[in-house]
Amino acid sequence: MPDRIPMKNAIVEIDGDEMTRVLWSLVKEKLLLPYIDLKTEYFDLSLGNRDKTDDAVTQESAHAIARLGVGVKCATITSNMDRKKEYGLKTLTPSPNATIRATLDGTVFRKTISVQGIQSTVSTWKKPIVIGRHAYGDIYKNTEMLVPGPGKVELVYTAEDGGEKRLLVVDMKGSGIVQGIHNLDASIKNFARACFLYALDEKIPVWFAAKDTISKTYDGRFKDIFNQIYETEFKEKCKEAGISYFYTLIDDAVARVVKSEGGFLWACKNYDGDVMSDMIASASGSLAMMTSVLVSPSGAVEYEAAHGTVQQHYYRWRKGEKTSTNPTALIFAWTGALAKRALLDGTPELNAFAKKLENATIKAIEEGEMTGDLARLVSPAPSKILDSWEFVDAITKRL
Ligand code: NAP
Ligand code: MG
């Protein structure tokens, strides 16, 4: 294919598991390779290969993103005991996303893909709600223990100069559980900076919420650092741009979000962001219509779909069914990465292609050619529900 669009530098391509892995090669074969002379550094993060390499492949892929500046990732299975049995694993490897986030110390921004005719379940939402998820620490980098019986649990800090601080967690009267979590001032500062920079780019206000009434020191620190970064580095810029910042308690934020019009960045701690982005995604329509981008303070970025590997569809596909799994967020992960590569390399032709592919995808849906998850949301219902392969053909027709 002689006249494909050239690429100057490679992007990191991270392959994954189950149904999204099936769609990954479909999207590449039908929507990318015919048009682009695709340059990627490929990493196979399928569960089996992570197990085989003792998870070294995950670390390597994260470092490659730091080096090349742009990555695109397929959904991956986070292993648990069921998966250990299913795949005959040696060990349980950590969540690849948590490893990549920890290595890049990034903030994850999740945003829904808007399509005309698809109404949000929350009727007041008129504009997208972007979730800014802190991607370091808390329970995603925890140390936990089953406590077998009565005894004292303590927090001990040993300073480099040998000084010590000790706090009683609990005097346990019986068996139970305990976990230690942490965060770093530097990471929280970068999180706050990433959020204000994103908001200034998009010209949207910033909300931040935590639970500092209960967690006075831990969540209190998040609140103080966020305020400090706003006051010292962003207040003037935000005023000039007409952007507001406000802090509230997480439960108050949840209540306000549901009554809001949308159109803001909701900065969330790691766990809150994990849970709330699924809520926003499914209330906005379908999990398959939300993209996710990890922005590291060094400027490196990784794009992915917000949804998982769509396990149940995969089992049906293996039995021979052509499932109606929606590849839109996967396609937008690729277009996000290609457009970023184009921006960094100064290759407008590649950027134009990324936009064309996005437009063709949205156009197909708006013209009534869509997968089952979306067909449920539009009225009148489309005359035919497409399977993933037919939907990709509908996009190709418009490219
Ligand atoms: P999921 O893959 O997000 O799917 C949950 C349900 O949402 C599906 O059963 C399906 O509903 C719907 N859905 C999600 N994506 C869809 C799409 N593209 N098109 C149509 N429907 C879609 O979550 P899961 O099945 O609970 O998790 C499966 C695996 O994914 C787990 O092993 C988990 O560890 C992993 N995971 C990975 C990531 C990541 O790598 N970023 C994120 C989350 C989860 P219906 O069945 O009703 O059609
Ligand atoms: Mg989640």
Short mmCIF file of C-alpha atoms and ligand atoms in Angstrom, two decimals:
data_model
loop_
_atom_site.label_atom_id
_atom_site.label_comp_id
_atom_site.label_asym_id
_atom_site.label_seq_id
_atom_site.Cartn_x
_atom_site.Cartn_y
_atom_site.Cartn_z
CA MET A 1 0.00 0.00 0.00
CA PRO A 2 2.15 2.88 -1.30
CA ASP A 3 0.22 6.00 -0.31
CA ARG A 4 -0.41 5.34 3.33
CA ILE A 5 0.14 8.20 5.80
CA PRO A 6 3.69 7.99 7.19
CA MET A 7 4.56 8.30 10.90
CA LYS A 8 7.76 9.93 12.14
CA ASN A 9 7.94 8.30 15.57
CA ALA A 10 6.38 5.20 17.06
CA ILE A 11 3.66 4.98 19.68
CA VAL A 12 3.58 2.33 22.36
CA GLU A 13 0.93 -0.27 21.57
CA ILE A 14 -0.27 -2.33 24.52
CA ASP A 15 -2.40 -5.31 23.61
CA GLY A 16 -4.74 -6.87 26.14
CA ASP A 17 -7.36 -9.51 26.82
CA GLU A 18 -10.65 -11.11 25.84
CA MET A 19 -13.23 -9.26 23.71
CA THR A 20 -11.24 -6.04 23.59
CA ARG A 21 -8.27 -8.00 22.22
CA VAL A 22 -10.52 -9.35 19.46
CA LEU A 23 -11.72 -5.82 18.65
CA TRP A 24 -8.17 -4.46 18.87
CA SER A 25 -6.98 -6.46 15.87
CA LEU A 26 -10.24 -5.78 14.01
CA VAL A 27 -9.80 -2.00 14.44
CA LYS A 28 -6.17 -2.17 13.37
CA GLU A 29 -6.87 -4.35 10.34
CA LYS A 30 -9.88 -2.43 9.02
CA LEU A 31 -9.52 1.15 10.24
CA LEU A 32 -5.82 1.83 10.71
CA LEU A 33 -3.45 -0.32 8.63
CA PRO A 34 -5.10 0.42 5.25
CA TYR A 35 -4.59 4.17 5.80
CA ILE A 36 -1.50 4.60 8.00
CA ASP A 37 2.01 3.21 7.79
CA LEU A 38 1.61 2.38 11.45
CA LYS A 39 4.74 2.55 13.61
CA THR A 40 4.34 1.02 17.05
CA GLU A 41 6.40 -0.60 19.78
CA TYR A 42 4.22 -3.58 20.64
CA PHE A 43 3.78 -5.07 24.12
CA ASP A 44 1.59 -8.10 24.76
CA LEU A 45 -0.07 -7.55 28.14
CA SER A 46 -2.42 -10.50 27.83
CA LEU A 47 -2.78 -12.17 31.22
CA GLY A 48 -0.84 -15.26 30.13
CA ASN A 49 2.14 -13.21 28.96
CA ARG A 50 2.20 -11.08 32.10
CA ASP A 51 2.30 -14.29 34.11
CA LYS A 52 4.99 -15.80 31.89
CA THR A 53 7.25 -12.73 32.19
CA ASP A 54 6.61 -12.28 35.93
CA ASP A 55 4.95 -9.00 34.95
CA ALA A 56 8.21 -7.59 33.51
CA VAL A 57 6.33 -6.85 30.27
CA THR A 58 4.06 -4.41 32.12
CA GLN A 59 7.00 -2.50 33.59
CA GLU A 60 8.67 -2.43 30.16
CA SER A 61 5.55 -1.02 28.52
CA ALA A 62 5.27 1.74 31.12
CA HIS A 63 8.91 2.73 30.62
CA ALA A 64 8.38 2.71 26.87
CA ILE A 65 5.54 5.23 27.26
CA ALA A 66 7.83 7.44 29.33
CA ARG A 67 10.45 7.18 26.57
CA LEU A 68 8.26 7.58 23.46
CA GLY A 69 5.76 9.99 25.03
CA VAL A 70 2.59 8.38 23.66
CA GLY A 71 0.89 5.05 24.30
CA VAL A 72 -2.39 3.34 23.49
CA LYS A 73 -3.68 0.47 25.60
CA CYS A 74 -6.26 -2.28 25.20
CA ALA A 75 -8.24 -3.39 28.28
CA THR A 76 -6.57 -6.06 30.38
CA ILE A 77 -7.76 -8.56 32.97
CA THR A 78 -6.86 -7.75 36.54
CA SER A 79 -6.09 -11.18 37.96
CA ASN A 80 -7.92 -12.69 40.92
CA MET A 81 -8.42 -16.22 42.21
CA ASP A 82 -11.05 -17.06 39.57
CA ARG A 83 -8.74 -15.89 36.79
CA LYS A 84 -5.83 -17.80 38.31
CA LYS A 85 -7.82 -21.00 37.89
CA GLU A 86 -9.22 -20.06 34.50
CA TYR A 87 -5.80 -19.25 33.00
CA GLY A 88 -3.64 -21.64 35.08
CA LEU A 89 -1.48 -18.78 36.40
CA LYS A 90 1.67 -19.05 38.50
CA THR A 91 0.80 -16.02 40.63
CA LEU A 92 -1.56 -13.09 40.83
CA THR A 93 0.02 -10.18 38.99
CA PRO A 94 -0.92 -6.63 40.04
CA SER A 95 -3.37 -4.57 38.01
CA PRO A 96 -1.45 -3.43 34.88
CA ASN A 97 -3.23 -0.09 34.96
CA ALA A 98 -2.16 0.50 38.54
CA THR A 99 1.44 -0.39 37.63
CA ILE A 100 1.48 1.92 34.61
CA ARG A 101 -0.15 4.76 36.56
CA ALA A 102 2.30 4.37 39.44
CA THR A 103 5.29 4.38 37.06
CA LEU A 104 4.11 7.48 35.20
CA ASP A 105 2.65 9.19 38.32
CA GLY A 106 -0.16 10.38 36.13
CA THR A 107 -3.66 11.73 36.42
CA VAL A 108 -6.41 9.97 34.49
CA PHE A 109 -9.03 12.10 32.72
CA ARG A 110 -12.21 10.35 31.62
CA LYS A 111 -14.63 11.96 29.26
CA THR A 112 -17.72 10.75 27.47
CA ILE A 113 -17.95 10.77 23.67
CA SER A 114 -21.01 12.84 22.75
CA VAL A 115 -23.30 11.69 20.00
CA GLN A 116 -26.48 13.45 18.93
CA GLY A 117 -29.59 11.49 19.71
CA ILE A 118 -28.15 9.64 22.71
CA GLN A 119 -29.69 11.03 25.85
CA SER A 120 -28.14 10.74 29.28
CA THR A 121 -30.16 8.89 31.92
CA VAL A 122 -29.72 11.99 34.08
CA SER A 123 -31.96 14.43 32.28
CA THR A 124 -30.29 17.57 33.71
CA TRP A 125 -26.88 16.71 32.18
CA LYS A 126 -26.41 18.81 29.07
CA LYS A 127 -22.60 18.80 28.82
CA PRO A 128 -19.98 16.10 29.45
CA ILE A 129 -18.65 15.63 32.98
CA VAL A 130 -14.92 14.98 32.93
CA ILE A 131 -13.51 12.91 35.76
CA GLY A 132 -9.92 13.70 36.78
CA ARG A 133 -8.74 10.66 38.69
CA HIS A 134 -5.60 10.82 40.80
CA ALA A 135 -3.68 7.81 39.61
CA TYR A 136 -1.23 7.20 42.43
CA GLY A 137 -1.43 5.54 45.82
CA ASP A 138 -4.23 4.97 48.33
CA ILE A 139 -5.69 1.46 48.15
CA TYR A 140 -4.07 0.89 44.72
CA LYS A 141 -0.67 0.73 46.41
CA ASN A 142 -1.69 -0.78 49.71
CA THR A 143 -0.20 -3.29 52.07
CA GLU A 144 -2.78 -5.49 53.66
CA MET A 145 -2.83 -8.34 56.08
CA LEU A 146 -5.16 -10.90 57.54
CA VAL A 147 -4.82 -10.63 61.29
CA PRO A 148 -5.12 -14.15 62.69
CA GLY A 149 -6.12 -13.31 66.26
CA PRO A 150 -5.98 -10.82 69.13
CA GLY A 151 -3.05 -8.40 69.24
CA LYS A 152 -1.95 -4.82 68.63
CA VAL A 153 -1.75 -3.24 65.18
CA GLU A 154 0.53 -0.19 64.98
CA LEU A 155 1.68 2.35 62.42
CA VAL A 156 5.45 2.78 62.63
CA TYR A 157 7.45 5.41 60.75
CA THR A 158 11.24 5.14 60.89
CA ALA A 159 12.93 8.29 59.66
CA GLU A 160 16.15 8.10 57.66
CA ASP A 161 18.04 9.56 60.63
CA GLY A 162 16.63 6.82 62.83
CA GLY A 163 13.88 8.82 64.55
CA GLU A 164 10.63 6.96 65.05
CA LYS A 165 6.91 7.74 65.19
CA ARG A 166 4.45 5.13 66.41
CA LEU A 167 0.64 5.16 66.50
CA LEU A 168 -1.75 2.51 67.72
CA VAL A 169 -4.19 1.54 64.92
CA VAL A 170 -6.24 -0.87 67.01
CA ASP A 171 -5.97 -3.30 69.88
CA MET A 172 -7.68 -6.22 68.17
CA LYS A 173 -9.81 -8.50 70.28
CA GLY A 174 -10.08 -11.16 67.63
CA SER A 175 -9.10 -11.99 64.06
CA GLY A 176 -9.69 -9.42 61.35
CA ILE A 177 -8.08 -7.39 58.63
CA VAL A 178 -5.78 -4.39 58.37
CA GLN A 179 -4.39 -2.29 55.55
CA GLY A 180 -1.79 0.44 55.21
CA ILE A 181 -2.09 3.07 52.49
CA HIS A 182 -0.08 6.14 51.61
CA ASN A 183 0.25 9.08 49.30
CA LEU A 184 2.98 11.59 48.49
CA ASP A 185 2.84 15.38 48.62
CA ALA A 186 4.66 15.53 45.29
CA SER A 187 2.09 13.28 43.63
CA ILE A 188 -0.88 15.22 45.05
CA LYS A 189 0.68 18.48 43.81
CA ASN A 190 1.12 17.03 40.34
CA PHE A 191 -2.46 15.79 40.43
CA ALA A 192 -3.74 19.27 41.27
CA ARG A 193 -1.55 20.84 38.57
CA ALA A 194 -2.69 18.34 35.94
CA CYS A 195 -6.33 19.11 36.79
CA PHE A 196 -5.97 22.89 36.55
CA LEU A 197 -3.97 22.61 33.32
CA TYR A 198 -6.62 20.34 31.79
CA ALA A 199 -9.41 22.68 32.94
CA LEU A 200 -7.65 25.73 31.48
CA ASP A 201 -7.23 23.88 28.16
CA GLU A 202 -10.90 22.91 28.08
CA LYS A 203 -12.19 26.12 29.73
CA ILE A 204 -14.22 24.27 32.35
CA PRO A 205 -14.51 24.79 36.13
CA VAL A 206 -12.88 22.43 38.63
CA TRP A 207 -14.55 20.65 41.54
CA PHE A 208 -12.52 18.70 44.04
CA ALA A 209 -13.98 16.54 46.78
CA ALA A 210 -12.65 14.32 49.55
CA LYS A 211 -13.70 13.29 53.06
CA ASP A 212 -11.63 15.59 55.27
CA THR A 213 -14.27 15.71 58.02
CA ILE A 214 -13.56 12.04 58.79
CA SER A 215 -10.01 11.66 57.48
CA LYS A 216 -8.66 14.89 58.91
CA THR A 217 -4.97 14.27 58.27
CA TYR A 218 -5.02 12.11 55.12
CA ASP A 219 -7.88 13.66 53.13
CA GLY A 220 -7.18 16.96 54.90
CA ARG A 221 -3.74 16.93 53.24
CA PHE A 222 -5.31 16.47 49.81
CA LYS A 223 -7.63 19.41 50.44
CA ASP A 224 -4.82 21.69 51.69
CA ILE A 225 -2.43 20.87 48.86
CA PHE A 226 -5.12 21.34 46.22
CA ASN A 227 -5.99 24.75 47.71
CA GLN A 228 -2.35 25.73 47.94
CA ILE A 229 -1.63 24.85 44.29
CA TYR A 230 -4.73 26.79 43.23
CA GLU A 231 -3.86 29.86 45.31
CA THR A 232 -0.17 30.01 44.41
CA GLU A 233 -0.07 28.80 40.80
CA PHE A 234 -3.47 28.98 39.13
CA LYS A 235 -5.78 31.51 40.76
CA GLU A 236 -4.91 34.38 38.40
CA LYS A 237 -4.95 32.21 35.27
CA CYS A 238 -8.29 30.71 36.23
CA LYS A 239 -9.78 34.15 36.89
CA GLU A 240 -8.60 35.38 33.50
CA ALA A 241 -10.15 32.32 31.85
CA GLY A 242 -13.35 32.71 33.87
CA ILE A 243 -12.89 29.32 35.53
CA SER A 244 -13.91 28.68 39.11
CA TYR A 245 -12.52 26.19 41.61
CA PHE A 246 -14.40 24.82 44.56
CA TYR A 247 -13.88 22.18 47.21
CA THR A 248 -16.64 20.21 48.88
CA LEU A 249 -17.15 16.91 50.69
CA ILE A 250 -17.38 13.84 48.47
CA ASP A 251 -20.97 13.01 49.50
CA ASP A 252 -22.05 16.60 48.83
CA ALA A 253 -20.29 16.47 45.46
CA VAL A 254 -22.16 13.30 44.47
CA ALA A 255 -25.50 14.94 45.31
CA ARG A 256 -24.60 18.10 43.37
CA VAL A 257 -23.28 16.24 40.32
CA VAL A 258 -26.56 14.44 39.80
CA LYS A 259 -28.45 17.76 39.85
CA SER A 260 -25.91 19.64 37.72
CA GLU A 261 -25.88 20.51 34.02
CA GLY A 262 -22.41 19.01 33.61
CA GLY A 263 -19.62 20.83 31.84
CA PHE A 264 -16.96 20.68 34.55
CA LEU A 265 -13.94 18.71 35.67
CA TRP A 266 -14.58 16.62 38.75
CA ALA A 267 -11.22 15.96 40.40
CA CYS A 268 -11.40 12.71 42.39
CA LYS A 269 -9.10 10.74 44.61
CA ASN A 270 -8.02 7.41 43.13
CA TYR A 271 -10.87 5.20 44.39
CA ASP A 272 -13.58 7.85 44.02
CA GLY A 273 -12.47 8.33 40.42
CA ASP A 274 -12.56 4.60 39.74
CA VAL A 275 -16.13 4.26 40.98
CA MET A 276 -17.57 7.59 39.83
CA SER A 277 -16.29 7.30 36.27
CA ASP A 278 -18.27 4.07 35.83
CA MET A 279 -21.35 5.81 37.22
CA ILE A 280 -20.92 8.81 34.87
CA ALA A 281 -20.17 6.54 31.91
CA SER A 282 -23.19 4.32 32.29
CA ALA A 283 -25.54 7.22 33.13
CA SER A 284 -24.26 9.03 30.03
CA GLY A 285 -25.24 6.13 27.84
CA SER A 286 -22.85 3.24 27.53
CA LEU A 287 -19.56 2.25 29.13
CA ALA A 288 -18.32 1.93 25.57
CA MET A 289 -18.65 5.68 25.02
CA MET A 290 -16.05 6.82 27.53
CA THR A 291 -12.37 7.41 26.88
CA SER A 292 -9.59 7.63 29.35
CA VAL A 293 -6.25 9.41 29.11
CA LEU A 294 -3.41 9.17 31.58
CA VAL A 295 -1.36 12.38 31.69
CA SER A 296 2.00 12.20 33.43
CA PRO A 297 3.73 15.30 34.84
CA SER A 298 6.56 14.66 32.34
CA GLY A 299 4.03 15.11 29.54
CA ALA A 300 3.82 11.43 28.53
CA VAL A 301 0.27 10.27 27.79
CA GLU A 302 -1.52 6.95 27.51
CA TYR A 303 -4.95 6.55 25.89
CA GLU A 304 -7.43 3.75 26.51
CA ALA A 305 -11.10 2.91 26.67
CA ALA A 306 -12.58 3.27 30.16
CA HIS A 307 -14.35 -0.10 30.00
CA GLY A 308 -12.92 -3.54 30.74
CA THR A 309 -12.39 -6.61 28.59
CA VAL A 310 -16.15 -7.30 28.19
CA GLN A 311 -15.73 -10.82 29.51
CA GLN A 312 -19.27 -12.10 28.91
CA HIS A 313 -19.22 -11.04 25.26
CA TYR A 314 -15.89 -12.84 24.86
CA TYR A 315 -17.32 -16.15 26.09
CA ARG A 316 -20.14 -15.79 23.57
CA TRP A 317 -17.66 -14.89 20.79
CA ARG A 318 -15.63 -18.02 21.59
CA LYS A 319 -18.77 -20.07 21.06
CA GLY A 320 -18.99 -18.59 17.57
CA GLU A 321 -21.39 -15.69 18.11
CA LYS A 322 -20.71 -12.39 16.32
CA THR A 323 -21.24 -10.18 19.36
CA SER A 324 -22.49 -6.61 19.25
CA THR A 325 -19.61 -5.18 21.29
CA ASN A 326 -19.10 -1.47 20.75
CA PRO A 327 -15.53 -0.55 19.68
CA THR A 328 -16.06 3.24 19.83
CA ALA A 329 -13.95 3.95 22.93
CA LEU A 330 -11.16 1.70 21.59
CA ILE A 331 -11.21 3.60 18.30
CA PHE A 332 -11.05 6.91 20.19
CA ALA A 333 -8.12 5.62 22.24
CA TRP A 334 -6.25 5.09 18.95
CA THR A 335 -7.30 8.45 17.48
CA GLY A 336 -6.29 10.20 20.71
CA ALA A 337 -2.85 8.61 20.59
CA LEU A 338 -2.38 9.27 16.84
CA ALA A 339 -3.45 12.91 17.20
CA LYS A 340 -1.04 13.39 20.11
CA ARG A 341 1.78 11.76 18.11
CA ALA A 342 0.93 14.08 15.21
CA LEU A 343 1.07 17.11 17.49
CA LEU A 344 4.45 16.12 18.96
CA ASP A 345 5.92 15.19 15.57
CA GLY A 346 4.39 18.05 13.58
CA THR A 347 2.57 15.74 11.13
CA PRO A 348 -0.78 17.38 10.32
CA GLU A 349 -1.77 14.66 7.86
CA LEU A 350 -1.83 12.09 10.67
CA ASN A 351 -3.86 14.44 12.84
CA ALA A 352 -6.36 14.98 10.03
CA PHE A 353 -6.78 11.22 9.67
CA ALA A 354 -7.47 10.83 13.41
CA LYS A 355 -10.21 13.47 13.17
CA LYS A 356 -11.68 11.82 10.05
CA LEU A 357 -11.86 8.48 11.80
CA GLU A 358 -13.59 10.02 14.83
CA ASN A 359 -16.09 11.82 12.60
CA ALA A 360 -16.81 8.68 10.57
CA THR A 361 -17.49 6.75 13.80
CA ILE A 362 -19.85 9.38 15.19
CA LYS A 363 -21.54 9.80 11.83
CA ALA A 364 -22.26 6.08 11.58
CA ILE A 365 -23.99 6.15 14.96
CA GLU A 366 -25.89 9.37 14.24
CA GLU A 367 -27.08 7.89 10.95
CA GLY A 368 -28.54 4.91 12.78
CA GLU A 369 -25.82 2.27 12.32
CA MET A 370 -24.85 1.15 15.82
CA THR A 371 -24.24 -1.68 18.26
CA GLY A 372 -26.80 -3.00 20.76
CA ASP A 373 -25.67 -1.00 23.79
CA LEU A 374 -26.50 2.24 21.92
CA ALA A 375 -29.55 0.94 20.07
CA ARG A 376 -31.25 0.56 23.46
CA LEU A 377 -30.82 4.30 24.09
CA VAL A 378 -32.14 5.88 20.91
CA SER A 379 -35.67 6.40 19.79
CA PRO A 380 -36.92 5.50 17.34
CA ALA A 381 -34.87 2.31 17.65
CA PRO A 382 -32.67 1.57 14.62
CA SER A 383 -34.08 -0.96 12.18
CA LYS A 384 -31.09 -3.27 12.69
CA ILE A 385 -28.60 -3.83 15.50
CA LEU A 386 -25.12 -4.26 14.06
CA ASP A 387 -22.51 -6.68 15.31
CA SER A 388 -18.99 -5.29 15.87
CA TRP A 389 -17.82 -6.34 12.38
CA GLU A 390 -20.80 -4.72 10.64
CA PHE A 391 -20.33 -1.56 12.71
CA VAL A 392 -16.66 -1.33 11.69
CA ASP A 393 -17.77 -1.76 8.04
CA ALA A 394 -20.28 1.08 8.56
CA ILE A 395 -17.37 3.28 9.69
CA THR A 396 -15.16 2.20 6.77
CA LYS A 397 -17.95 3.19 4.36
CA ARG A 398 -17.80 6.75 5.75
CA LEU A 399 -14.01 7.05 5.91
P1 NAP B 1 -16.52 -4.52 31.44
O1 NAP B 1 -15.58 -5.22 30.56
O2 NAP B 1 -16.38 -3.04 31.51
O3 NAP B 1 -18.00 -4.90 31.02
C1 NAP B 1 -19.12 -4.77 31.86
C2 NAP B 1 -20.39 -4.74 31.06
O4 NAP B 1 -20.53 -3.45 30.45
C3 NAP B 1 -20.43 -5.72 29.91
O5 NAP B 1 -20.87 -6.98 30.33
C4 NAP B 1 -21.37 -5.03 28.95
O6 NAP B 1 -22.71 -5.14 29.35
C5 NAP B 1 -21.00 -3.58 29.12
N1 NAP B 1 -19.91 -3.14 28.22
C6 NAP B 1 -18.66 -2.74 28.56
N2 NAP B 1 -17.97 -2.41 27.48
C7 NAP B 1 -18.78 -2.61 26.42
C8 NAP B 1 -18.63 -2.44 25.01
N3 NAP B 1 -17.47 -2.01 24.48
N4 NAP B 1 -19.67 -2.71 24.21
C9 NAP B 1 -20.83 -3.15 24.73
N5 NAP B 1 -21.04 -3.33 26.05
C10 NAP B 1 -20.03 -3.05 26.89
O7 NAP B 1 -16.37 -5.08 32.90
P2 NAP B 1 -16.28 -6.61 33.40
O8 NAP B 1 -16.85 -7.52 32.39
O9 NAP B 1 -16.83 -6.55 34.76
O10 NAP B 1 -14.75 -6.85 33.53
C11 NAP B 1 -14.08 -7.72 32.67
C12 NAP B 1 -12.58 -7.63 32.93
O11 NAP B 1 -12.12 -6.34 32.61
C13 NAP B 1 -12.17 -7.89 34.36
O12 NAP B 1 -11.25 -8.96 34.38
C14 NAP B 1 -11.50 -6.61 34.81
O13 NAP B 1 -10.36 -6.87 35.59
C15 NAP B 1 -11.13 -5.95 33.53
N6 NAP B 1 -11.11 -4.46 33.53
C16 NAP B 1 -10.08 -3.87 32.86
C17 NAP B 1 -10.03 -2.50 32.74
C18 NAP B 1 -8.89 -1.88 31.99
O14 NAP B 1 -8.01 -2.57 31.54
N7 NAP B 1 -8.90 -0.59 31.79
C19 NAP B 1 -11.05 -1.71 33.30
C20 NAP B 1 -12.10 -2.35 33.96
C21 NAP B 1 -12.12 -3.74 34.05
P3 NAP B 1 -23.73 -6.27 28.78
O15 NAP B 1 -23.17 -7.57 29.24
O16 NAP B 1 -25.02 -5.87 29.42
O17 NAP B 1 -23.74 -6.18 27.29
MG MG B 2 -13.24 0.79 37.48
#
